[in-house]
Amino acid sequence: MRFELGGGKAIELARGDITAESTDAIVNAANSSLMGGGGVDGAIHRAGGPAILDECKAIVAKQGYLEDGQVVATTGGRLKARYVLHTSGPVYEDGTFGEAETLASCYRESIRLADRMGLKTLAFPSISTGTYGYPVHLAAPVAVAALAEAMNGVENVTLARFILFDDLTFAAYRDAAKAFAEDSR
Ligand code: ADP
């Protein structure tokens, strides 16, 4: 499913496993320690091999833990994608702790970093809606709006894909993208 943003830019939604994506970079729903974990984080480290964790360790040694909503880049190791952008999403409490702003920041800062790196295509998982407990029907509209807005503001990134692991998550993002497209007409 594809949504045109104008200016030759688009957002695509697909069901699948993000480790198989051949975009220039894939985004990892990491945690602030950057030491790997479960869910999509574990899958990316397993598929990409140890070079990713080595770079994560070097980054933490240099600049400390990653703040929520911020992003850093490493190699893609053995992945098809050349780079992994690691971002730490918010842990969802009850919505009153700035969770939406932090989640929007993950998408916005990933797009901006990719753009500064000269990358054209990027794939995202559904950040924070697994272990971090963000209800997907609340996360999806935040993610879609933040991504569309950030893409309109950059030069190089022309395609962002959401790669969604299960039917429920895919349906939530599809509904959010349709509503966003309606509203922006
Ligand atoms: P978080 O800690 O940010 O909540 P999780 O990895 O627990 O991150 O979950 C985020 C989303 O990623 C969930 O929808 C989960 O089903 C999904 N996911 C897990 N593995 C993969 C994968 N290989 N590709 C794409 N999405 C995945």
Tab-separated table of C-alpha atoms and ligand atoms in Angstrom, residues 16-19 29-30 38-41 43 125-133 163-166 169, ligand 1:
chain	number	residue	atom	x	y	z
A	16	GLY	CA	6.824	-8.440	6.803
A	17	ASP	CA	10.156	-8.857	8.525
A	18	ILE	CA	12.236	-5.679	8.492
A	19	THR	CA	15.524	-7.606	8.508
A	29	ALA	CA	13.357	-0.005	17.870
A	30	ALA	CA	16.313	-0.229	20.244
A	38	GLY	CA	14.136	-8.898	22.226
A	39	GLY	CA	11.615	-8.223	19.495
A	40	VAL	CA	12.765	-6.421	16.402
A	41	ASP	CA	16.016	-5.381	18.117
A	43	ALA	CA	16.035	-9.941	15.132
A	125	PRO	CA	9.125	-1.031	12.386
A	126	SER	CA	6.245	-0.069	14.675
A	127	ILE	CA	8.356	1.604	17.359
A	128	SER	CA	7.291	1.129	21.025
A	129	THR	CA	4.208	-1.023	20.352
A	130	GLY	CA	5.774	-4.306	21.485
A	131	THR	CA	7.599	-4.615	24.799
A	132	TYR	CA	7.285	-0.856	25.391
A	133	GLY	CA	3.504	-1.173	25.544
A	163	ILE	CA	7.313	-2.944	7.745
A	164	LEU	CA	4.701	-4.370	10.073
A	165	PHE	CA	5.015	-7.759	11.641
A	166	ASP	CA	1.412	-8.813	12.277
A	169	THR	CA	-0.355	-3.750	13.539
B	1	ADP	P1	9.537	-1.867	21.516
B	1	ADP	O1	10.429	-2.274	22.655
B	1	ADP	O2	9.930	-0.530	20.903
B	1	ADP	O3	8.086	-1.944	21.866
B	1	ADP	P2	9.446	-4.457	20.052
B	1	ADP	O4	10.535	-5.021	19.227
B	1	ADP	O5	9.074	-5.162	21.317
B	1	ADP	O6	9.879	-2.918	20.352
B	1	ADP	O7	8.127	-4.310	19.164
B	1	ADP	C1	7.963	-3.342	18.168
B	1	ADP	C2	7.216	-3.942	16.983
B	1	ADP	O8	8.134	-4.655	16.176
B	1	ADP	C3	6.103	-4.927	17.340
B	1	ADP	O9	4.968	-4.652	16.509
B	1	ADP	C4	6.720	-6.286	16.955
B	1	ADP	O10	5.721	-7.223	16.571
B	1	ADP	C5	7.532	-5.872	15.759
B	1	ADP	N1	8.577	-6.804	15.294
B	1	ADP	C6	9.186	-7.812	15.935
B	1	ADP	N2	10.083	-8.411	15.136
B	1	ADP	C7	10.038	-7.770	13.936
B	1	ADP	C8	10.703	-7.923	12.677
B	1	ADP	N3	11.637	-8.866	12.470
B	1	ADP	N4	10.367	-7.058	11.659
B	1	ADP	C9	9.448	-6.098	11.839
B	1	ADP	N5	8.794	-5.893	13.003
B	1	ADP	C10	9.082	-6.730	14.033
